Coordinates of C-alpha atoms in Angstrom, one line a residue:
Chain A
M5 CA 0.0 0.0 0.0
N6 CA 3.0 2.2 0.5
V7 CA 4.6 1.6 -2.8
R8 CA 2.6 4.1 -4.7
A9 CA 2.7 6.7 -2.1
R10 CA 6.5 6.5 -1.9
G11 CA 6.9 6.6 -5.6
A12 CA 4.6 9.7 -5.8
P13 CA 6.3 12.9 -7.0
A14 CA 7.3 15.2 -4.3
S15 CA 4.7 17.8 -3.5
S16 CA 5.7 21.4 -3.3
F17 CA 5.1 21.3 0.5
R18 CA 7.4 18.3 0.9
S19 CA 10.2 20.1 -0.9
L20 CA 10.0 22.9 1.6
L21 CA 10.8 20.6 4.4
P22 CA 14.5 20.6 5.2
N23 CA 16.8 17.6 4.5
L24 CA 18.8 17.2 7.7
G25 CA 21.7 15.6 5.9
G26 CA 22.2 18.9 4.1
L27 CA 24.9 21.5 4.3
W28 CA 22.5 24.2 5.7
L29 CA 22.5 22.6 9.1
F30 CA 26.3 22.7 9.2
I31 CA 26.4 26.3 8.1
I32 CA 23.9 27.3 10.8
L33 CA 26.1 25.6 13.4
I34 CA 29.2 27.4 12.2
A35 CA 27.3 30.7 12.1
G36 CA 26.0 30.1 15.6
M37 CA 29.5 29.2 16.8
A38 CA 31.0 32.3 15.2
A39 CA 28.4 34.5 17.0
L40 CA 28.8 32.6 20.3
P41 CA 31.6 34.6 22.0
T42 CA 29.4 37.8 21.9
F43 CA 26.6 36.1 23.8
V44 CA 28.0 33.7 26.3
S45 CA 30.7 33.7 29.0
T46 CA 34.3 33.0 28.3
Y47 CA 34.0 29.8 30.2
T48 CA 31.4 28.5 27.8
V49 CA 33.5 29.5 24.8
L50 CA 36.4 27.6 26.4
L51 CA 34.1 24.6 26.5
V52 CA 33.4 24.9 22.8
V53 CA 37.0 25.1 21.5
P54 CA 37.7 21.4 22.1
I55 CA 34.3 20.7 20.4
I56 CA 35.7 22.2 17.3
G57 CA 38.6 19.8 17.5
Y58 CA 36.3 16.9 17.9
G59 CA 34.0 18.3 15.2
V60 CA 36.8 18.2 12.6
A61 CA 37.7 14.6 13.6
L62 CA 34.1 13.5 13.6
L63 CA 33.5 14.9 10.1
G64 CA 36.1 12.4 9.0
F65 CA 35.0 9.6 11.2
N66 CA 31.5 10.0 9.9
L67 CA 32.7 9.6 6.4
L68 CA 34.2 6.3 7.4
F69 CA 31.4 5.1 9.8
G70 CA 28.3 6.9 8.7
Y71 CA 28.7 7.0 5.0
T72 CA 30.9 4.0 4.2
G73 CA 29.7 1.8 7.0
M74 CA 33.1 0.9 8.5
L75 CA 33.2 1.0 12.3
S76 CA 36.7 1.9 13.4
F77 CA 37.4 1.4 17.0
G78 CA 40.8 2.8 16.7
H79 CA 40.2 6.2 15.2
A80 CA 41.7 7.9 18.2
L81 CA 45.1 6.8 16.7
F82 CA 44.9 9.7 14.2
L83 CA 43.8 12.2 16.8
A84 CA 46.9 11.2 18.8
I85 CA 49.1 11.6 15.7
G86 CA 47.8 15.1 15.3
G87 CA 48.1 15.9 18.9
Y88 CA 51.7 14.6 19.2
T89 CA 52.7 16.5 16.0
V90 CA 51.6 19.8 17.6
A91 CA 53.4 18.9 20.8
A92 CA 56.6 17.7 19.3
M93 CA 56.8 20.6 16.8
T94 CA 56.0 23.4 19.3
S95 CA 57.8 22.2 22.4
R96 CA 60.6 20.0 21.1
L97 CA 61.5 21.4 17.7
G98 CA 60.5 25.0 18.3
M99 CA 58.5 25.3 15.1
L100 CA 55.5 27.3 16.0
N101 CA 53.8 28.0 12.7
F102 CA 50.4 26.4 13.0
E103 CA 49.8 26.1 9.3
M104 CA 53.1 24.3 9.0
I105 CA 52.1 22.0 11.9
L106 CA 48.8 21.2 10.2
V107 CA 50.6 20.3 7.0
V108 CA 53.0 18.1 8.9
A109 CA 50.2 16.5 10.8
V110 CA 48.3 15.7 7.6
A111 CA 51.4 14.3 6.0
L112 CA 52.2 12.1 8.9
S113 CA 48.6 10.9 9.2
V114 CA 48.6 10.0 5.5
L115 CA 52.0 8.3 5.8
I116 CA 50.6 6.1 8.7
A117 CA 47.1 5.7 7.3
I118 CA 48.4 4.2 4.0
P119 CA 49.9 1.0 5.4
V120 CA 47.3 0.8 8.2
G121 CA 44.4 1.4 5.9
A122 CA 45.7 -0.9 3.3
L123 CA 45.7 -3.7 5.8
C124 CA 42.5 -2.8 7.7
V125 CA 40.1 -2.2 4.9
R126 CA 40.6 -5.6 3.5
Y127 CA 38.0 -6.5 6.2
S128 CA 34.8 -5.0 7.3
G129 CA 32.5 -5.4 10.2
I130 CA 34.0 -6.8 13.4
F131 CA 37.4 -7.6 12.0
F132 CA 37.9 -4.0 10.8
A133 CA 36.9 -2.8 14.3
F134 CA 39.4 -5.2 15.8
L135 CA 42.3 -4.3 13.5
T136 CA 41.9 -0.6 13.9
L137 CA 41.7 -1.1 17.6
A138 CA 44.9 -3.2 17.5
F139 CA 46.8 -0.5 15.6
S140 CA 45.6 2.3 17.9
M141 CA 46.7 0.3 21.0
L142 CA 50.0 -0.4 19.3
F143 CA 50.5 3.3 19.0
Y144 CA 49.2 3.8 22.6
S145 CA 51.8 1.4 24.0
F146 CA 54.5 3.2 21.9
L147 CA 53.5 6.5 23.4
F148 CA 53.3 5.1 26.9
K149 CA 56.5 3.1 27.0
F150 CA 59.0 5.1 24.9
Y151 CA 58.9 7.9 27.4
Y152 CA 62.2 9.3 26.3
I153 CA 60.7 10.2 23.0
T154 CA 57.1 10.8 23.9
G155 CA 57.1 11.8 27.6
G156 CA 55.4 8.6 28.6
N157 CA 52.2 8.9 30.6
Q158 CA 53.1 12.5 31.4
G159 CA 52.5 13.3 27.8
M160 CA 54.1 16.2 25.9
S161 CA 53.1 19.8 26.5
V162 CA 52.0 22.0 23.6
S163 CA 53.5 25.5 23.4
R164 CA 51.4 28.3 22.0
P165 CA 51.6 28.2 18.2
L166 CA 51.7 31.2 15.8
L167 CA 48.6 31.7 13.8
L168 CA 49.2 32.9 10.2
G169 CA 52.7 33.9 11.4
R170 CA 51.3 36.2 14.1
E171 CA 52.1 36.0 17.8
F172 CA 49.4 37.0 20.2
D173 CA 50.5 38.7 23.4
V174 CA 47.5 37.7 25.5
G175 CA 46.7 35.3 28.3
Q176 CA 46.1 31.6 27.4
T177 CA 42.4 31.8 27.9
A178 CA 42.1 35.0 25.8
F179 CA 44.2 33.3 23.1
L180 CA 42.1 30.1 23.1
T181 CA 38.7 31.9 23.1
G182 CA 39.9 34.7 20.8
P183 CA 42.2 34.2 17.9
F184 CA 42.5 30.5 18.1
Y185 CA 38.8 30.0 18.4
Y186 CA 38.1 31.8 15.2
Y187 CA 41.1 30.3 13.4
A188 CA 39.9 26.8 14.3
L189 CA 36.4 27.7 13.4
V190 CA 37.5 28.7 9.9
V191 CA 39.5 25.5 9.5
F192 CA 36.4 23.6 10.6
A193 CA 34.1 25.4 8.2
V194 CA 36.4 24.9 5.3
L195 CA 36.8 21.2 6.1
G196 CA 33.1 20.8 6.5
I197 CA 32.4 22.3 3.1
V198 CA 35.1 20.1 1.6
M199 CA 33.4 17.1 3.3
W200 CA 30.1 18.2 1.9
R201 CA 31.6 18.2 -1.6
I202 CA 33.0 14.7 -1.0
V203 CA 29.8 13.1 0.3
E204 CA 27.6 14.7 -2.4
S205 CA 30.0 13.7 -5.2
P206 CA 29.6 10.5 -7.2
F207 CA 32.3 9.2 -5.0
G208 CA 30.2 9.8 -2.0
L209 CA 27.4 7.9 -3.7
H210 CA 29.8 5.0 -4.1
M211 CA 30.5 5.1 -0.4
R212 CA 26.9 4.9 0.5
A213 CA 26.5 2.1 -2.0
V214 CA 29.3 0.2 -0.3
R215 CA 27.7 0.8 3.1
E216 CA 24.3 -0.5 2.0
N217 CA 25.5 -3.5 0.1
P218 CA 29.1 -4.1 -0.8
D219 CA 28.4 -7.1 -3.0
K220 CA 25.9 -5.3 -5.1
A221 CA 28.1 -2.2 -5.3
A222 CA 31.0 -4.4 -6.5
Y223 CA 28.6 -6.0 -9.0
V224 CA 27.7 -2.7 -10.6
G225 CA 31.3 -1.7 -10.9
V226 CA 32.3 0.1 -7.7
N227 CA 35.8 -0.7 -6.6
V228 CA 34.9 -1.5 -3.0
Y229 CA 38.4 -1.8 -1.7
R230 CA 39.4 1.6 -3.2
V231 CA 36.4 3.4 -1.9
R232 CA 36.9 2.1 1.6
F233 CA 40.6 2.8 1.4
A234 CA 40.0 6.4 0.3
A235 CA 37.4 6.9 3.1
F236 CA 40.0 5.6 5.6
I237 CA 42.7 8.0 4.4
I238 CA 40.4 11.0 4.3
S239 CA 39.1 10.3 7.8
A240 CA 42.7 9.9 9.0
I241 CA 43.5 13.4 7.7
Y242 CA 40.5 14.9 9.4
G243 CA 41.4 13.0 12.6
A244 CA 44.9 14.4 12.6
I245 CA 43.7 18.0 12.1
G246 CA 41.1 17.5 14.8
G247 CA 43.7 16.1 17.1
A248 CA 46.0 19.0 16.5
V249 CA 43.3 21.5 17.4
L250 CA 42.3 19.5 20.4
S251 CA 45.8 19.2 21.8
T252 CA 46.4 22.9 21.3
T253 CA 43.3 23.6 23.3
V254 CA 44.2 21.2 26.1
G255 CA 47.9 22.3 26.0
L256 CA 49.0 18.7 26.2
A257 CA 49.3 15.5 24.1
S258 CA 48.9 12.4 26.3
P259 CA 48.7 8.7 25.5
E260 CA 45.1 8.8 26.5
L261 CA 44.4 10.3 23.1
A262 CA 45.1 7.0 21.5
I263 CA 43.5 4.6 24.0
W264 CA 40.5 2.5 22.8
T265 CA 38.0 4.2 25.1
H266 CA 38.8 7.5 23.4
S267 CA 37.9 5.9 20.1
G268 CA 34.7 4.7 21.8
K269 CA 34.0 8.3 22.7
L270 CA 34.2 9.3 19.1
V271 CA 31.7 6.5 18.2
F272 CA 29.5 7.6 21.0
M273 CA 29.5 11.3 19.9
T274 CA 28.7 10.2 16.3
V275 CA 25.9 7.9 17.3
L276 CA 24.5 10.5 19.7
G277 CA 24.3 13.1 17.0
G278 CA 23.3 10.8 14.2
S279 CA 25.7 9.1 11.9
G280 CA 25.3 9.6 8.1
F281 CA 24.2 13.2 8.5
L282 CA 26.8 15.8 7.7
A283 CA 26.2 17.8 10.8
G284 CA 25.0 15.0 13.0
P285 CA 28.3 14.1 14.7
V286 CA 29.1 17.7 15.4
I287 CA 25.8 18.1 17.2
G288 CA 26.7 14.9 19.0
A289 CA 30.0 16.4 20.2
F290 CA 28.2 19.5 21.4
I291 CA 25.6 17.5 23.4
F292 CA 28.2 15.2 24.7
A293 CA 30.5 18.0 26.0
F294 CA 27.7 20.1 27.5
L295 CA 26.0 17.1 29.0
Q296 CA 29.3 15.9 30.5
N297 CA 30.0 19.4 31.8
S298 CA 26.6 19.9 33.4
V299 CA 26.5 16.4 35.0
M300 CA 30.0 16.9 36.3
T301 CA 29.0 20.0 38.2
V302 CA 26.3 17.9 40.0
T303 CA 28.0 14.6 40.5
G304 CA 31.3 12.9 39.9
Y305 CA 29.5 9.9 38.4
W306 CA 29.1 11.3 35.0
R307 CA 30.3 8.2 33.3
F308 CA 27.4 6.2 34.7
L309 CA 24.9 8.6 33.2
M310 CA 26.7 8.8 29.9
G311 CA 26.8 5.0 29.7
A312 CA 23.1 4.8 30.5
I313 CA 22.4 7.4 27.8
L314 CA 24.4 5.3 25.4
V315 CA 22.4 2.2 26.3
I316 CA 19.1 4.0 25.9
L317 CA 20.3 5.5 22.7
V318 CA 21.2 2.2 21.2
L319 CA 17.8 0.7 22.4
F320 CA 15.4 3.5 21.4
A321 CA 17.2 5.9 19.1
P322 CA 19.9 4.3 17.0
G323 CA 19.7 7.2 14.6
G324 CA 20.7 9.7 17.2
I325 CA 19.3 13.1 17.7
T326 CA 19.4 14.0 14.0
G327 CA 17.7 10.7 13.3
I328 CA 14.9 11.4 15.7
V329 CA 14.3 14.9 14.2
N330 CA 14.5 13.4 10.7
K331 CA 11.8 10.9 11.6
L332 CA 9.6 13.6 13.0
V333 CA 10.1 15.7 9.8
A334 CA 9.4 12.6 7.6
R335 CA 6.1 12.0 9.5
W336 CA 5.0 15.5 8.6
R337 CA 5.6 14.9 5.0
P338 CA 2.5 14.2 2.9
G339 CA 2.4 11.1 0.8
R340 CA 3.9 9.0 3.4
R341 CA 0.8 7.5 4.8
Chain B
M13 CA 67.3 -22.0 35.1
T14 CA 65.4 -21.1 38.3
S15 CA 64.6 -17.6 37.0
V16 CA 63.4 -19.0 33.6
F17 CA 61.2 -21.4 35.5
I18 CA 59.7 -18.6 37.6
I19 CA 59.1 -16.4 34.5
L20 CA 57.4 -19.2 32.6
L21 CA 55.3 -20.1 35.6
G22 CA 54.3 -16.5 36.0
G23 CA 53.3 -16.5 32.3
V24 CA 51.2 -19.6 32.7
F25 CA 49.5 -18.1 35.8
H26 CA 48.7 -15.0 33.7
A27 CA 47.5 -17.2 30.9
A28 CA 45.2 -19.1 33.1
V29 CA 43.4 -16.0 34.2
L30 CA 43.4 -14.6 30.7
F31 CA 42.0 -17.8 29.4
L32 CA 38.9 -17.5 31.6
V33 CA 38.1 -14.0 30.4
A34 CA 38.8 -14.8 26.8
A35 CA 36.7 -18.0 27.0
G36 CA 33.8 -15.8 28.1
L37 CA 34.4 -13.5 25.3
Q38 CA 34.6 -16.4 22.8
L39 CA 31.5 -18.0 24.1
V40 CA 29.5 -14.8 23.7
F41 CA 31.0 -14.0 20.4
G42 CA 30.6 -17.5 19.0
V43 CA 26.9 -17.9 20.0
Q44 CA 25.5 -14.4 20.0
K45 CA 27.9 -12.7 17.5
I46 CA 28.5 -9.9 20.0
L47 CA 31.9 -8.4 20.7
N48 CA 31.7 -7.8 24.4
L49 CA 33.8 -4.7 25.3
A50 CA 32.5 -5.1 28.9
C51 CA 34.5 -8.3 29.5
G52 CA 37.1 -6.3 31.2
A53 CA 34.5 -4.7 33.4
F54 CA 33.2 -8.1 34.4
Y55 CA 36.8 -9.1 35.3
A56 CA 37.2 -6.0 37.5
L57 CA 33.8 -6.6 39.0
G58 CA 34.9 -10.1 40.0
A59 CA 38.0 -8.7 41.5
Y60 CA 36.3 -6.0 43.6
F61 CA 33.5 -8.3 44.7
G62 CA 36.0 -11.0 45.6
I63 CA 37.7 -8.7 48.0
T64 CA 34.4 -7.8 49.7
A65 CA 33.3 -11.5 49.8
V66 CA 36.5 -12.6 51.4
S67 CA 36.4 -9.8 54.0
V68 CA 32.8 -10.7 54.8
A69 CA 33.7 -14.4 55.0
A70 CA 36.6 -13.5 57.4
A71 CA 34.2 -11.4 59.5
L72 CA 31.9 -14.4 59.8
G73 CA 34.9 -16.4 61.1
L74 CA 35.5 -18.6 58.1
P75 CA 39.0 -20.2 58.2
T76 CA 41.6 -18.6 55.9
A77 CA 42.2 -21.8 54.2
L78 CA 38.6 -21.7 52.8
F79 CA 39.0 -18.4 51.0
L80 CA 39.6 -19.9 47.5
P81 CA 36.2 -21.6 47.4
V82 CA 34.7 -18.3 48.7
L83 CA 36.4 -16.4 45.9
I84 CA 35.2 -18.8 43.2
L85 CA 31.7 -18.7 44.6
S86 CA 31.6 -15.0 44.8
G87 CA 32.7 -14.8 41.2
I88 CA 29.8 -17.2 40.2
V89 CA 27.3 -15.2 42.2
I90 CA 28.2 -11.8 40.9
G91 CA 28.4 -13.2 37.4
L92 CA 24.6 -13.6 37.6
I93 CA 24.4 -9.9 36.7
G94 CA 25.0 -11.1 33.1
A95 CA 21.4 -12.2 32.9
P96 CA 19.7 -8.8 33.2
L97 CA 22.4 -7.2 31.0
E98 CA 21.6 -9.8 28.3
R99 CA 17.9 -8.7 28.5
L100 CA 19.0 -5.2 27.6
L101 CA 21.1 -6.4 24.7
R102 CA 18.3 -8.6 23.3
P103 CA 16.5 -6.0 21.2
V104 CA 19.6 -5.0 19.2
Y105 CA 21.0 -8.4 18.2
R106 CA 19.5 -8.1 14.7
R107 CA 20.9 -4.6 14.1
G108 CA 24.3 -5.7 13.0
V109 CA 27.6 -5.7 14.9
V110 CA 27.8 -2.0 15.7
Y111 CA 24.9 -1.5 18.1
P112 CA 25.5 -4.4 20.5
L113 CA 29.2 -3.4 20.6
L114 CA 28.2 0.2 21.5
M115 CA 25.9 -1.0 24.2
T116 CA 28.6 -3.0 25.8
F117 CA 30.7 0.1 25.7
G118 CA 27.9 1.8 27.6
F119 CA 28.2 -1.0 30.2
V120 CA 31.9 -0.2 30.5
L121 CA 31.2 3.4 31.3
M122 CA 28.5 2.5 33.8
F123 CA 30.6 -0.1 35.5
H124 CA 33.4 2.3 36.0
D125 CA 31.3 4.5 38.2
V126 CA 29.7 1.5 39.9
F127 CA 33.1 0.5 41.1
R128 CA 33.9 4.0 42.2
Y129 CA 30.7 4.3 44.1
F130 CA 31.0 1.0 46.0
W131 CA 34.8 0.7 46.3
G132 CA 36.2 4.2 45.7
S133 CA 38.9 5.4 43.4
R134 CA 41.8 4.0 45.3
P135 CA 43.1 0.5 44.4
Q136 CA 41.8 -2.2 46.7
T137 CA 44.0 -5.0 47.8
M138 CA 43.5 -8.2 49.7
S139 CA 45.7 -9.0 52.7
I140 CA 48.9 -10.9 51.7
I141 CA 47.8 -13.5 54.3
Y142 CA 45.4 -14.9 51.7
Y143 CA 47.9 -15.0 48.9
L144 CA 50.3 -17.0 51.1
A145 CA 47.5 -18.9 52.9
Y146 CA 48.4 -22.2 51.1
G147 CA 52.1 -21.7 51.7
T148 CA 54.9 -21.7 49.1
I149 CA 56.7 -24.6 47.5
E150 CA 60.2 -24.5 46.2
P151 CA 60.5 -26.6 43.0
L152 CA 64.0 -26.1 41.4
G153 CA 64.9 -23.7 44.1
A154 CA 62.3 -21.2 43.2
Q155 CA 59.8 -19.9 45.6
V156 CA 56.3 -20.3 44.2
P157 CA 53.1 -19.5 46.2
V158 CA 50.9 -22.6 46.0
Y159 CA 48.0 -20.2 45.3
N160 CA 49.3 -19.6 41.8
L161 CA 49.3 -23.3 41.1
L162 CA 45.8 -23.6 42.5
V163 CA 44.6 -20.9 40.2
I164 CA 46.2 -22.6 37.2
L165 CA 44.5 -25.8 38.4
A166 CA 41.2 -24.1 38.8
S167 CA 41.4 -22.7 35.3
V168 CA 42.2 -26.1 33.8
V169 CA 39.3 -27.6 35.7
I170 CA 37.0 -24.9 34.4
A171 CA 38.3 -25.3 30.9
I172 CA 37.6 -29.1 31.0
G173 CA 34.3 -28.5 32.6
L174 CA 33.3 -26.0 30.0
G175 CA 34.5 -28.2 27.2
G176 CA 32.5 -31.1 28.7
F177 CA 29.4 -29.0 29.1
L178 CA 29.6 -27.8 25.5
Q179 CA 30.4 -31.2 24.0
R180 CA 28.5 -33.7 26.0
T181 CA 25.4 -32.2 27.5
K182 CA 22.1 -31.5 25.7
T183 CA 22.2 -27.8 26.5
G184 CA 25.8 -27.7 25.3
R185 CA 24.8 -29.3 22.0
I186 CA 21.9 -26.8 21.6
I187 CA 24.3 -23.9 22.3
R188 CA 26.7 -25.2 19.6
A189 CA 23.8 -25.6 17.2
T190 CA 22.7 -22.0 18.0
A191 CA 26.2 -20.8 17.3
E192 CA 26.2 -22.6 14.0
N193 CA 22.7 -21.5 12.8
R194 CA 20.5 -19.4 15.0
D195 CA 17.5 -19.4 12.7
M196 CA 17.5 -23.1 12.1
T197 CA 17.8 -23.9 15.8
E198 CA 14.9 -21.6 16.5
G199 CA 13.0 -23.2 13.7
L200 CA 13.5 -26.6 15.4
G201 CA 11.8 -25.3 18.5
V202 CA 14.6 -24.2 20.7
N203 CA 14.0 -21.2 22.9
V204 CA 17.0 -19.2 21.6
G205 CA 16.4 -16.3 24.0
R206 CA 16.9 -18.6 26.9
I207 CA 20.1 -20.0 25.3
F208 CA 21.4 -16.5 24.9
T209 CA 20.7 -15.7 28.5
I210 CA 22.6 -18.8 29.6
V211 CA 25.5 -18.1 27.3
F212 CA 25.9 -14.4 28.2
T213 CA 25.6 -15.2 31.9
V214 CA 28.2 -18.0 31.7
G215 CA 30.4 -15.7 29.7
C216 CA 30.0 -13.1 32.4
M217 CA 30.8 -15.6 35.1
L218 CA 34.0 -16.7 33.4
G219 CA 35.1 -13.0 33.6
T220 CA 34.1 -12.5 37.2
V221 CA 35.7 -15.7 38.4
G222 CA 38.8 -14.8 36.5
G223 CA 38.9 -11.4 38.2
A224 CA 38.2 -13.0 41.6
L225 CA 41.0 -15.5 41.2
V226 CA 43.6 -12.9 40.2
V227 CA 42.9 -10.4 43.0
P228 CA 44.8 -12.0 45.9
S229 CA 48.0 -11.7 43.8
S230 CA 47.3 -8.3 42.5
V231 CA 45.0 -5.3 43.1
A232 CA 41.5 -4.3 42.1
A233 CA 41.8 -1.0 40.4
L234 CA 39.7 1.1 38.1
P235 CA 42.0 0.9 35.0
M236 CA 41.9 -2.9 35.0
A237 CA 38.6 -2.9 33.2
I238 CA 40.1 -1.1 30.3
K239 CA 43.5 -2.7 30.3
L240 CA 42.3 -6.2 30.4
V241 CA 40.2 -5.7 27.2
I242 CA 43.4 -5.1 25.4
D243 CA 44.9 -8.4 26.5
A244 CA 41.7 -10.4 26.1
F245 CA 41.2 -9.0 22.6
A246 CA 44.8 -10.0 21.7
V247 CA 44.0 -13.5 23.0
V248 CA 40.9 -14.0 20.9
V249 CA 42.5 -12.5 17.7
I250 CA 45.5 -14.7 18.0
G251 CA 43.4 -17.8 18.9
G252 CA 40.7 -17.1 16.4
L253 CA 37.3 -15.5 17.2
G254 CA 34.7 -17.8 18.6
S255 CA 37.0 -20.8 19.2
M256 CA 37.6 -22.2 22.7
R257 CA 40.8 -24.0 21.7
G258 CA 41.8 -20.7 20.3
A259 CA 41.2 -19.0 23.6
L260 CA 43.5 -21.5 25.3
A261 CA 46.3 -21.2 22.7
G262 CA 46.0 -17.4 22.5
A263 CA 46.0 -17.1 26.3
L264 CA 49.2 -19.2 26.5
V265 CA 50.9 -17.1 23.7
V266 CA 49.9 -13.8 25.3
G267 CA 50.7 -14.9 28.8
L268 CA 54.1 -16.4 28.0
V269 CA 55.2 -13.7 25.6
Q270 CA 54.3 -11.0 28.1
A271 CA 56.1 -12.8 30.9
V272 CA 59.3 -13.2 28.8
V273 CA 59.3 -9.8 27.2
T274 CA 58.6 -8.1 30.5
V275 CA 61.9 -9.5 31.7
V276 CA 64.0 -9.1 28.6
M277 CA 62.7 -5.7 27.3
P278 CA 60.0 -4.2 29.6
E279 CA 59.3 -1.2 27.3
V280 CA 57.9 -3.3 24.5
T281 CA 55.6 -5.7 26.5
M282 CA 52.3 -4.5 25.1
L283 CA 54.0 -3.5 21.8
S284 CA 55.1 -7.1 21.3
I285 CA 51.7 -8.5 22.0
Y286 CA 50.1 -6.2 19.5
L287 CA 52.8 -6.9 16.9
I288 CA 51.8 -10.5 17.2
V289 CA 48.2 -9.6 16.9
I290 CA 48.8 -7.6 13.8
A291 CA 51.0 -10.3 12.3
V292 CA 48.3 -12.9 12.9
L293 CA 45.6 -10.6 11.4
I294 CA 47.7 -10.1 8.3
L295 CA 48.9 -13.6 7.8
R296 CA 46.0 -15.6 9.1
P297 CA 43.1 -13.3 9.9
V298 CA 40.9 -16.0 11.2
G299 CA 43.4 -16.7 14.0
L300 CA 45.1 -20.0 14.9
F301 CA 41.9 -21.9 15.4
G302 CA 39.3 -19.7 13.8
K303 CA 36.8 -20.9 11.2
E304 CA 37.6 -19.9 7.6
S305 CA 34.1 -18.6 7.0
I306 CA 34.3 -15.4 9.0

């Protein structure tokens, strides 16, 4: 009975309803974040800076998980690469130029993602999750044990970088909530638009085809291995840039960046916001950070609550927040029932 | 010679405990196709609860010599928590591998705070009296607590018991049939839901008993839930997902390699384990005893 209704041409009303997977939601988010410092306290802005870092990383992670259907449980590896690049370059090598740092972080992440990805994307499903987890833990143990290179569990501190060659003679908080905030936001916006181009391209369509049915996709001529590999490399690049922003915010790169629970946190944020929607994971990062912050002011047992939320989410709203809204919007659409 | 013997025995002890947790992981994966990230949390739960159980038993005036049965019993009792957790997982079995995995990650987060609430953030230890309660023996001039040997023995007994249960009992056959083909088994009139509850609970118990057995020689601390997952995963990947024999082989490999490398080159302990894991995944992705079909 639904077949005809679904196949019916879109009514003019229906076309007015927004598509939550669209770029507009992302642009609204960016605009909101750009306007944020004028409305809220410095403390709140300080809370948002790491979200930008996570946002960048999650854009990439969503390409891999949400669009290509590959659950990586070791994606934190690339955040750690970005984080340690910033730390090593600023505090060990004295190279403070942030653009340079980002370029090096991207280069390093690609260099590592090529062999790791080539091995991992031969598998999908649980084996892919396993393999990526194994590689991230390999890196974690390297960071942890080779303390004379990496600082061990103390981590490596991050000195303040130069943005566009400029030095800012202000306090750390003012730097993070001022110049760095806008700098990171611009990076985020650009990377988001690039991501939008990727997922809306024929290549993005290939990715979704691979997610839905790899065998069928291969049958109609999609090179499944290459699509997955490309998604892995791109997500690694985004992860490294996100990690670089994140570590600069925190002022420290520690082995905890690479541990498997950190990867779990990335998955959590993505599912919370809604995977497969461009802006979904970013919304997830926002909700996660503010929820965690507000729960922490009440009780120290925020993990219990977050865990419970994850369980409830998996049970009742696997599509995440964006998925729920999308469903409500779809219910409004005529021609569905 | 003596030191080599001690190192190897330490490795076997570690392997014995790892085997229990990994066997639980394998059982749950083999039958329910769930990768249980909470296996480490079960292990920690067993460790914490074991300390409490032994201190309660001591307060009731039980002789020190009886603490090993108390520990095993406490592990079995607290392992029953697997049954309600399985009920939570039930609706998401059919939604692919991602959502059950995520839910067990939610369990990990929740258990972390449960431990903090009941036992605090500081590591908990059991009095050394218990660890040495059964004395020490000195084979080849090395001093070895008898407790370590008893744990190895207990693990072997559990392994044999589990194998017998799966191979020879009716429920065991049904469990293996469910692992092979869930829909067909259900079609033949088996209450698969009940089987899943049993399997998950037994899997959970293996973890909690493992944790309870290790705690007299070690501590119960918050990071153990996260750290053990790393070792247990290495075990199942090396041995092959879903295979009991694989869990045994993998546990021995990980336990012995860890014991040897810790002495020879302590920096690379975890690194060496994960290099083996990655080598196995590249050369023989199904693991030593895995089925080719995965």
